CSV table of C-alpha atoms in Angstrom, one decimal:
chain,number,residue,atom,x,y,z
A,1,MET,CA,62.7,125.3,83.0
A,2,SER,CA,62.3,123.8,86.5
A,3,GLU,CA,63.1,126.0,89.3
A,4,GLN,CA,66.3,124.9,91.0
A,5,SER,CA,66.4,124.0,94.6
A,6,PRO,CA,68.6,126.3,96.9
A,7,PHE,CA,72.1,124.9,97.9
A,8,GLN,CA,71.7,123.2,101.2
A,9,PRO,CA,74.9,122.9,103.1
A,10,PRO,CA,76.1,119.7,104.8
A,11,SER,CA,74.6,119.3,108.0
A,12,SER,CA,76.9,119.6,111.1
A,13,ASP,CA,77.8,116.7,113.5
A,14,GLU,CA,77.6,117.1,117.2
A,15,ASN,CA,80.7,118.9,117.4
A,16,GLY,CA,79.7,121.5,114.7
A,17,TYR,CA,81.7,120.3,111.9
A,18,SER,CA,80.0,120.0,108.6
A,19,SER,CA,82.9,118.6,106.5
A,20,GLU,CA,85.8,116.0,106.6
A,21,ALA,CA,88.3,118.9,106.2
A,22,GLU,CA,86.8,120.7,109.2
A,23,LYS,CA,87.2,117.6,111.3
A,24,ALA,CA,90.7,117.0,110.1
A,25,LEU,CA,91.6,120.7,111.0
A,26,ALA,CA,90.4,120.2,114.4
A,27,LYS,CA,92.3,116.8,114.9
A,28,GLU,CA,95.6,118.1,114.1
A,29,ARG,CA,95.3,120.7,116.7
A,30,GLN,CA,95.1,117.9,119.3
A,31,LEU,CA,98.3,115.9,118.0
A,32,PRO,CA,101.6,116.4,120.0
A,33,LEU,CA,104.9,117.5,118.5
A,34,THR,CA,107.1,115.5,120.7
A,35,GLY,CA,108.1,112.9,118.2
A,36,TRP,CA,109.0,115.7,115.7
A,37,GLN,CA,111.1,117.6,118.4
A,38,GLN,CA,113.0,114.4,119.5
A,39,GLU,CA,113.9,113.8,115.8
A,40,VAL,CA,115.1,117.4,115.5
A,41,ASP,CA,117.3,117.3,118.6
A,42,LYS,CA,118.8,113.8,117.5
A,43,GLY,CA,119.5,115.3,114.2
A,44,LEU,CA,121.5,118.1,115.5
A,45,ASP,CA,123.3,115.8,118.1
A,46,TYR,CA,124.2,113.1,115.4
A,47,GLY,CA,124.4,115.4,112.3
A,48,LEU,CA,126.3,118.4,113.9
A,49,GLU,CA,124.7,122.0,113.8
A,50,ALA,CA,124.1,123.7,110.4
A,51,ALA,CA,126.4,126.2,109.0
A,52,SER,CA,126.2,129.9,110.4
A,53,SER,CA,124.4,130.9,107.0
A,54,ILE,CA,121.6,128.6,107.8
A,55,LYS,CA,118.7,130.5,109.5
A,56,ASP,CA,116.5,127.6,110.4
A,57,ARG,CA,118.5,126.1,113.3
A,58,THR,CA,116.6,122.9,113.3
A,59,ILE,CA,118.3,121.7,110.1
A,60,PRO,CA,121.8,119.6,110.9
A,61,THR,CA,124.8,119.7,108.6
A,62,PHE,CA,124.3,115.9,107.8
A,63,SER,CA,120.8,114.7,106.8
A,64,ARG,CA,119.1,112.8,109.8
A,65,GLY,CA,115.4,112.0,110.0
A,66,GLU,CA,112.7,112.8,107.6
A,67,LEU,CA,113.8,115.8,105.5
A,68,PRO,CA,115.0,116.3,103.0
A,69,HIS,CA,112.9,113.6,101.5
A,70,TYR,CA,115.3,113.1,98.6
A,71,ALA,CA,118.0,112.5,100.9
A,72,GLY,CA,119.4,110.0,103.5
A,73,ILE,CA,119.7,106.2,103.7
A,74,ASN,CA,116.2,104.8,103.1
A,75,THR,CA,114.2,102.7,105.5
A,76,PHE,CA,110.5,102.6,105.2
A,77,LEU,CA,109.4,106.1,106.1
A,78,LYS,CA,112.9,106.6,107.3
A,79,ALA,CA,112.1,104.8,110.4
A,80,PRO,CA,115.1,103.8,112.7
A,81,TYR,CA,117.0,100.6,111.4
A,82,LEU,CA,117.1,98.0,113.9
A,83,GLU,CA,120.3,96.1,113.4
A,84,ASP,CA,119.7,93.8,116.7
A,85,VAL,CA,116.6,92.0,115.7
A,86,LYS,CA,116.5,90.6,119.2
A,87,GLN,CA,115.2,94.0,120.4
A,88,VAL,CA,112.2,94.2,118.0
A,89,GLY,CA,109.7,93.7,120.9
A,90,ASN,CA,110.7,97.1,122.1
A,91,TYR,CA,108.5,98.7,119.1
A,92,ASP,CA,104.8,98.7,118.3
A,93,VAL,CA,105.5,98.1,114.5
A,94,ALA,CA,108.3,96.4,112.6
A,95,ILE,CA,108.8,96.4,108.9
A,96,ILE,CA,110.3,93.5,107.4
A,97,GLY,CA,111.6,93.0,103.8
A,98,VAL,CA,111.2,89.8,102.2
A,99,PRO,CA,113.1,90.1,98.7
A,100,HIS,CA,112.1,86.9,97.2
A,101,ASP,CA,110.9,86.3,93.4
A,102,SER,CA,112.0,82.6,93.1
A,103,GLY,CA,108.2,81.7,93.2
A,104,THR,CA,107.5,83.9,90.2
A,105,THR,CA,106.2,82.1,87.0
A,106,TYR,CA,106.2,85.0,84.6
A,107,ARG,CA,107.9,88.4,85.1
A,108,PRO,CA,110.6,88.4,87.8
A,109,GLY,CA,111.7,91.3,89.8
A,110,THR,CA,109.8,91.6,93.2
A,111,ARG,CA,112.9,90.6,94.8
A,112,PHE,CA,113.5,94.3,94.4
A,113,GLY,CA,110.3,95.1,95.9
A,114,PRO,CA,111.4,96.0,99.4
A,115,GLN,CA,114.0,98.5,98.1
A,116,GLY,CA,111.5,100.1,95.7
A,117,ILE,CA,108.8,100.5,98.4
A,118,ARG,CA,111.5,101.7,100.8
A,119,LYS,CA,112.8,104.3,98.4
A,120,ILE,CA,109.3,106.0,97.5
A,121,SER,CA,108.1,105.8,101.1
A,122,ALA,CA,110.7,108.6,101.7
A,123,LEU,CA,108.2,110.9,99.8
A,124,TYR,CA,105.6,110.5,102.6
A,125,THR,CA,105.3,112.3,106.0
A,126,PRO,CA,104.1,110.3,109.0
A,127,TYR,CA,100.9,112.6,109.2
A,128,ASN,CA,97.7,111.8,107.5
A,129,PHE,CA,95.4,114.9,107.1
A,130,GLU,CA,91.9,113.2,106.9
A,131,LEU,CA,92.5,110.6,109.7
A,132,GLY,CA,94.0,113.1,112.1
A,133,VAL,CA,97.1,110.6,112.6
A,134,ASP,CA,100.8,111.3,113.2
A,135,LEU,CA,102.7,108.0,113.1
A,136,ARG,CA,105.6,109.5,114.6
A,137,GLU,CA,103.8,110.9,117.6
A,138,GLN,CA,101.5,108.0,118.3
A,139,ILE,CA,103.5,104.7,117.7
A,140,THR,CA,107.0,103.4,117.6
A,141,LEU,CA,108.3,102.1,114.2
A,142,CYS,CA,111.4,100.4,113.3
A,143,ASP,CA,112.7,98.7,110.0
A,144,VAL,CA,114.5,95.4,110.8
A,145,GLY,CA,115.8,95.1,107.3
A,146,ASP,CA,115.5,91.9,104.9
A,147,ILE,CA,115.2,88.4,105.4
A,148,PHE,CA,118.1,86.6,104.0
A,149,THR,CA,116.2,84.5,101.5
A,150,ILE,CA,118.1,81.8,99.3
A,151,PRO,CA,118.0,82.5,95.6
A,152,ALA,CA,116.5,79.7,93.3
A,153,ASN,CA,115.5,77.8,96.3
A,154,ASN,CA,111.9,78.1,97.5
A,155,GLU,CA,111.7,75.8,100.4
A,156,LYS,CA,114.8,77.2,102.0
A,157,SER,CA,113.6,80.7,101.6
A,158,PHE,CA,110.4,79.7,103.0
A,159,ASP,CA,112.0,78.2,106.2
A,160,GLN,CA,113.9,81.5,106.5
A,161,ILE,CA,110.7,83.6,106.1
A,162,SER,CA,108.7,81.5,108.6
A,163,LYS,CA,111.5,81.6,111.2
A,164,GLY,CA,111.8,85.5,110.8
A,165,ILE,CA,108.2,86.3,110.9
A,166,ALA,CA,107.6,83.9,113.8
A,167,HIS,CA,110.4,85.6,115.7
A,168,VAL,CA,108.8,89.2,115.2
A,169,PHE,CA,105.2,87.9,115.7
A,170,SER,CA,106.0,86.2,119.0
A,171,SER,CA,107.9,89.5,120.2
A,172,GLY,CA,104.5,91.4,120.2
A,173,ALA,CA,105.5,93.9,117.6
A,174,PHE,CA,103.0,94.2,114.8
A,175,PRO,CA,104.7,92.7,111.5
A,176,ILE,CA,104.3,94.5,108.2
A,177,ILE,CA,106.0,92.5,105.3
A,178,LEU,CA,107.4,94.0,102.1
A,179,GLY,CA,107.3,91.4,99.6
A,180,GLY,CA,108.4,89.7,97.4
A,181,ASP,CA,106.2,87.6,95.2
A,182,HIS,CA,103.0,86.0,96.5
A,183,SER,CA,104.6,82.5,97.3
A,184,ILE,CA,105.7,84.2,100.6
A,185,GLY,CA,102.0,84.1,101.5
A,186,PHE,CA,102.4,80.6,102.9
A,187,PRO,CA,105.6,80.9,105.0
A,188,THR,CA,104.5,84.2,106.5
A,189,VAL,CA,101.2,82.6,107.7
A,190,ARG,CA,102.9,79.5,108.7
A,191,GLY,CA,105.4,81.8,111.1
A,192,ILE,CA,102.2,83.3,112.7
A,193,CYS,CA,100.6,80.0,113.1
A,194,ARG,CA,103.7,78.8,115.1
A,195,HIS,CA,102.7,81.1,117.8
A,196,LEU,CA,99.0,80.7,117.8
A,197,GLY,CA,98.7,77.8,120.0
A,198,ASP,CA,95.3,76.5,119.7
A,199,LYS,CA,94.0,80.3,118.3
A,200,LYS,CA,92.8,80.4,114.6
A,201,VAL,CA,93.5,83.1,112.0
A,202,GLY,CA,91.5,84.4,109.1
A,203,ILE,CA,93.0,85.4,105.9
A,204,ILE,CA,91.8,88.4,104.0
A,205,HIS,CA,93.4,88.2,100.4
A,206,PHE,CA,93.2,91.3,98.2
A,207,ASP,CA,94.1,89.9,94.6
A,208,ARG,CA,93.0,89.3,90.9
A,209,HIS,CA,94.3,85.6,91.2
A,210,VAL,CA,93.1,82.7,93.6
A,211,ASP,CA,96.6,81.5,94.3
A,212,THR,CA,95.1,78.2,95.5
A,213,GLN,CA,97.0,75.5,93.3
A,214,GLU,CA,98.9,72.9,95.0
A,215,THR,CA,101.8,73.1,92.7
A,216,ASP,CA,102.7,75.2,89.5
A,217,LEU,CA,105.4,74.1,87.3
A,218,ASP,CA,105.9,71.2,89.7
A,219,GLU,CA,106.8,73.4,92.7
A,220,ARG,CA,105.3,75.4,95.3
A,221,MET,CA,105.1,79.0,93.5
A,222,HIS,CA,103.3,82.3,93.9
A,223,THR,CA,100.1,80.7,92.7
A,224,CYS,CA,100.0,78.4,95.4
A,225,PRO,CA,100.3,80.0,98.9
A,226,TRP,CA,96.6,79.4,100.2
A,227,PHE,CA,96.5,75.9,99.3
A,228,HIS,CA,99.4,75.2,101.8
A,229,ALA,CA,98.3,77.9,104.3
A,230,THR,CA,95.0,76.5,104.6
A,231,ASN,CA,96.3,73.0,105.2
A,232,MET,CA,97.2,74.2,108.7
A,233,VAL,CA,94.7,73.9,111.4
A,234,ASN,CA,95.2,77.3,112.6
A,235,ALA,CA,94.2,78.8,109.2
A,236,PRO,CA,90.8,77.2,108.1
A,237,ALA,CA,89.9,77.6,104.5
A,238,LYS,CA,86.4,78.7,105.6
A,239,ASN,CA,88.0,81.8,106.8
A,240,LEU,CA,89.9,82.5,103.6
A,241,VAL,CA,88.2,85.7,101.8
A,242,GLN,CA,89.4,86.6,98.5
A,243,LEU,CA,88.6,90.0,97.2
A,244,GLY,CA,88.8,91.2,93.4
A,245,ILE,CA,89.4,87.8,91.8
A,246,GLY,CA,88.7,87.7,88.1
A,247,GLY,CA,90.0,87.9,84.6
A,248,TRP,CA,92.0,85.7,82.3
A,249,GLN,CA,94.7,84.8,84.7
A,250,VAL,CA,93.0,82.3,87.3
A,251,PRO,CA,93.8,78.8,86.5
A,252,ARG,CA,91.2,76.2,86.9
A,253,PRO,CA,93.1,73.7,89.2
A,254,GLY,CA,93.0,76.7,91.6
A,255,VAL,CA,89.4,77.4,91.1
A,256,LYS,CA,88.6,73.7,92.0
A,257,VAL,CA,90.5,73.9,95.1
A,258,CYS,CA,88.4,77.1,96.2
A,259,ARG,CA,85.2,75.0,95.1
A,260,GLU,CA,86.2,72.1,97.3
A,261,ARG,CA,87.4,73.8,100.4
A,262,ALA,CA,84.5,76.5,100.2
A,263,THR,CA,86.5,79.7,100.3
A,264,ASN,CA,84.9,83.0,100.1
A,265,ILE,CA,85.5,84.9,96.8
A,266,LEU,CA,84.0,88.3,95.6
A,267,THR,CA,84.9,89.6,92.0
A,268,VAL,CA,85.4,93.2,91.3
A,269,THR,CA,81.8,93.1,90.0
A,270,ASP,CA,80.5,91.6,93.1
A,271,ILE,CA,82.0,94.2,95.0
A,272,THR,CA,81.0,97.4,93.1
A,273,GLU,CA,77.3,95.9,92.8
A,274,MET,CA,76.9,95.2,96.6
A,275,GLY,CA,78.8,98.1,97.6
A,276,LEU,CA,82.1,98.7,99.2
A,277,ASP,CA,80.8,98.7,102.8
A,278,ALA,CA,78.6,95.5,102.3
A,279,ALA,CA,81.7,93.8,100.6
A,280,ALA,CA,83.8,94.9,103.7
A,281,ASP,CA,81.1,93.5,106.0
A,282,PHE,CA,81.0,90.2,104.1
A,283,ALA,CA,85.0,89.9,104.4
A,284,ILE,CA,84.9,90.6,108.0
A,285,GLU,CA,82.1,88.1,109.0
A,286,LYS,CA,83.6,85.3,107.0
A,287,ALA,CA,87.3,86.0,108.1
A,288,THR,CA,86.2,86.4,111.7
A,289,ASP,CA,83.9,83.4,112.2
A,290,GLY,CA,85.3,81.3,114.8
A,291,THR,CA,89.0,82.9,114.4
A,292,ASP,CA,90.8,85.2,116.9
A,293,CYS,CA,92.7,87.2,114.6
A,294,VAL,CA,93.0,88.3,110.8
A,295,TRP,CA,96.0,88.3,108.6
A,296,ILE,CA,95.8,90.8,105.5
A,297,SER,CA,97.5,89.6,102.1
A,298,PHE,CA,97.6,92.4,99.8
A,299,ASP,CA,98.7,91.6,96.3
A,300,ILE,CA,99.1,94.9,94.6
A,301,ASP,CA,97.7,93.5,91.4
A,302,CYS,CA,94.3,93.6,92.9
A,303,ILE,CA,94.2,97.0,91.6
A,304,ASP,CA,93.5,97.9,87.9
A,305,ALA,CA,96.8,97.4,85.9
A,306,GLY,CA,96.6,101.0,84.6
A,307,PHE,CA,97.4,102.4,88.1
A,308,VAL,CA,99.8,99.7,89.1
A,309,PRO,CA,102.2,98.6,86.1
A,310,GLY,CA,105.0,97.4,88.1
A,311,THR,CA,103.9,93.9,89.0
A,312,GLY,CA,104.5,90.4,87.8
A,313,TRP,CA,101.0,89.5,86.4
A,314,PRO,CA,99.2,92.6,85.5
A,315,GLU,CA,95.4,92.3,85.0
A,316,PRO,CA,93.1,95.0,83.7
A,317,GLY,CA,89.6,95.4,85.3
A,318,GLY,CA,90.8,95.3,88.9
A,319,LEU,CA,89.8,97.7,91.8
A,320,LEU,CA,90.4,101.4,91.6
A,321,PRO,CA,92.9,102.6,94.2
A,322,ARG,CA,90.3,104.6,96.1
A,323,GLU,CA,87.9,101.5,96.3
A,324,ALA,CA,90.8,99.4,97.5
A,325,LEU,CA,91.7,101.8,100.3
A,326,HIS,CA,88.1,102.0,101.5
A,327,LEU,CA,87.9,98.4,101.6
A,328,LEU,CA,91.1,98.3,103.6
A,329,LYS,CA,89.9,101.1,106.1
A,330,LYS,CA,86.6,99.4,107.1
A,331,ILE,CA,88.4,95.9,107.4
A,332,VAL,CA,91.3,97.2,109.4
A,333,GLN,CA,89.1,99.3,111.6
A,334,ASN,CA,86.7,96.6,112.4
A,335,THR,CA,88.8,93.6,112.9
A,336,THR,CA,91.5,92.2,115.1
A,337,VAL,CA,94.5,92.5,112.5
A,338,CYS,CA,97.6,90.5,113.5
A,339,GLY,CA,99.8,91.6,110.5
A,340,ILE,CA,99.7,92.5,106.9
A,341,GLU,CA,101.9,91.7,103.9
A,342,VAL,CA,102.0,93.6,100.4
A,343,VAL,CA,103.3,91.6,97.8
A,344,GLU,CA,104.1,91.5,93.9
A,345,VAL,CA,105.8,95.0,93.5
A,346,SER,CA,108.2,94.8,90.7
A,347,PRO,CA,110.2,97.8,90.2
A,348,PRO,CA,111.8,96.7,87.0
A,349,TYR,CA,108.3,97.2,85.4
A,350,ASP,CA,107.1,100.2,87.4
A,351,VAL,CA,106.6,103.6,86.0
A,352,SER,CA,107.7,106.6,88.1
A,353,ASP,CA,107.5,104.5,91.3
A,354,MET,CA,103.7,104.4,91.1
A,355,THR,CA,103.1,100.9,92.0
A,356,ALA,CA,105.7,101.1,95.0
A,357,LEU,CA,103.9,104.3,96.0
A,358,MET,CA,100.4,102.4,96.1
A,359,ALA,CA,101.9,99.8,98.3
A,360,THR,CA,103.4,102.6,100.5
A,361,ARG,CA,99.9,103.9,100.9
A,362,VAL,CA,98.5,100.5,101.7
A,363,ILE,CA,100.9,100.2,104.5
A,364,CYS,CA,100.6,103.7,106.0
A,365,ASP,CA,96.8,103.6,105.8
A,366,THR,CA,96.9,100.3,107.7
A,367,MET,CA,99.1,101.6,110.5
A,368,ALA,CA,96.9,104.8,110.7
A,369,HIS,CA,93.5,102.8,110.9
A,370,LEU,CA,95.2,100.4,113.5
A,371,VAL,CA,95.8,103.6,115.6
A,372,VAL,CA,92.2,105.0,114.9
A,373,SER,CA,90.6,101.6,115.9
A,374,GLY,CA,92.7,101.5,119.2
A,375,GLN,CA,94.8,98.5,118.1
A,376,LEU,CA,98.2,100.6,118.1
A,377,PRO,CA,100.0,101.2,120.2
A,378,ARG,CA,99.7,97.9,122.1
A,379,THR,CA,99.5,98.2,125.7
A,380,GLU,CA,99.8,94.4,126.2
A,381,THR,CA,100.8,91.3,124.2
A,382,PRO,CA,97.6,90.0,122.3
A,383,THR,CA,96.3,86.9,123.9
A,384,TYR,CA,96.3,85.0,120.6
A,385,ILE,CA,100.2,85.3,120.6
A,386,HIS,CA,101.8,82.1,122.3
A,387,ALA,CA,105.4,82.5,123.5
A,388,GLU,CA,106.2,78.8,122.8
A,389,ALA,CA,106.5,77.8,119.3
A,390,GLN,CA,104.7,74.7,117.8
A,391,GLN,CA,105.2,72.7,114.8
A,392,VAL,CA,102.2,73.7,112.3
A,393,ASP,CA,102.9,71.7,109.3
A,394,GLU,CA,104.8,68.7,108.0
A,395,PRO,CA,108.1,69.0,105.9
A,396,TRP,CA,107.6,69.6,102.1
A,397,GLN,CA,108.6,66.5,100.1
């Protein structure tokens, strides 16, 4: 039997830390508690002091703020509900629900996605251990509620979505969209492009499906957003990167469009064989080539269906959750991100809220990576945002 080598502990970094956990413990010490104290004070003011038998005097009579996780009126992460959307520019980040599933071609139910994501988000705190980020202490977050979509009418809903996203984007608040089926990818990007002026946006698209058909069932559906988004001069097809594509649900008409427009596709096998970091570098290189910012469109079904059953078109063989989150980390921390949408969460098919929880994790991780990379909080309005609106496409006939 060969002699085993003695155990070698991990080498220490320049600060003397030998593990991620040690670094995380040190980072937490540097975080303030100002936001937490403000939440406690507001809870006591708005919700009355607790009964005399309660020893913890930070607890109010009526639930206000983060705790208990099972109580309260749900917004995303229990962030303040902003009833007056004209004030959205006063916040660093705005959560926007888009309860639309009239573009669904198989299993409906994503109109309940925003509700499902908000509900399970109450399980989370605003603090992430490994990243050493406390969103409550480091950014201001609001939930503006849902865009008023029109059932059974995609085009009117698209017009509503584009107008709503354009408003939030132009205010300087970072938009995070809770879908909704993937047909909303077109009107969300259209809303962004209305305030880009002559600037350009790259799109990084996590999905199992290409979503590049011109029409499906004679309409613009959730299989069609990128055909129409990349018709806009501000969103060139050469800057569309599609990660995780594959399986038995990729229509050939969409593949033909990808070939003709020279979009950039990596399958799950491509990603795992080249390595996650190399795949992220590829996505960043292609999406940022000649563009000024990047839009992330995260279809929850890019992840293997065993982990996210609550979606309209589940497909086995997708990314593992840890792989998807690593790709997201590398991409967000190394690009100028102008917004993100998370789509195709369908609560009627979900099991124990696991799909909605994955969506919540994607959103919270994105905000944390924006903080770590210095993109949030914003000290000034990004130069790619133009106050004046422009027409970026012709009316749909």
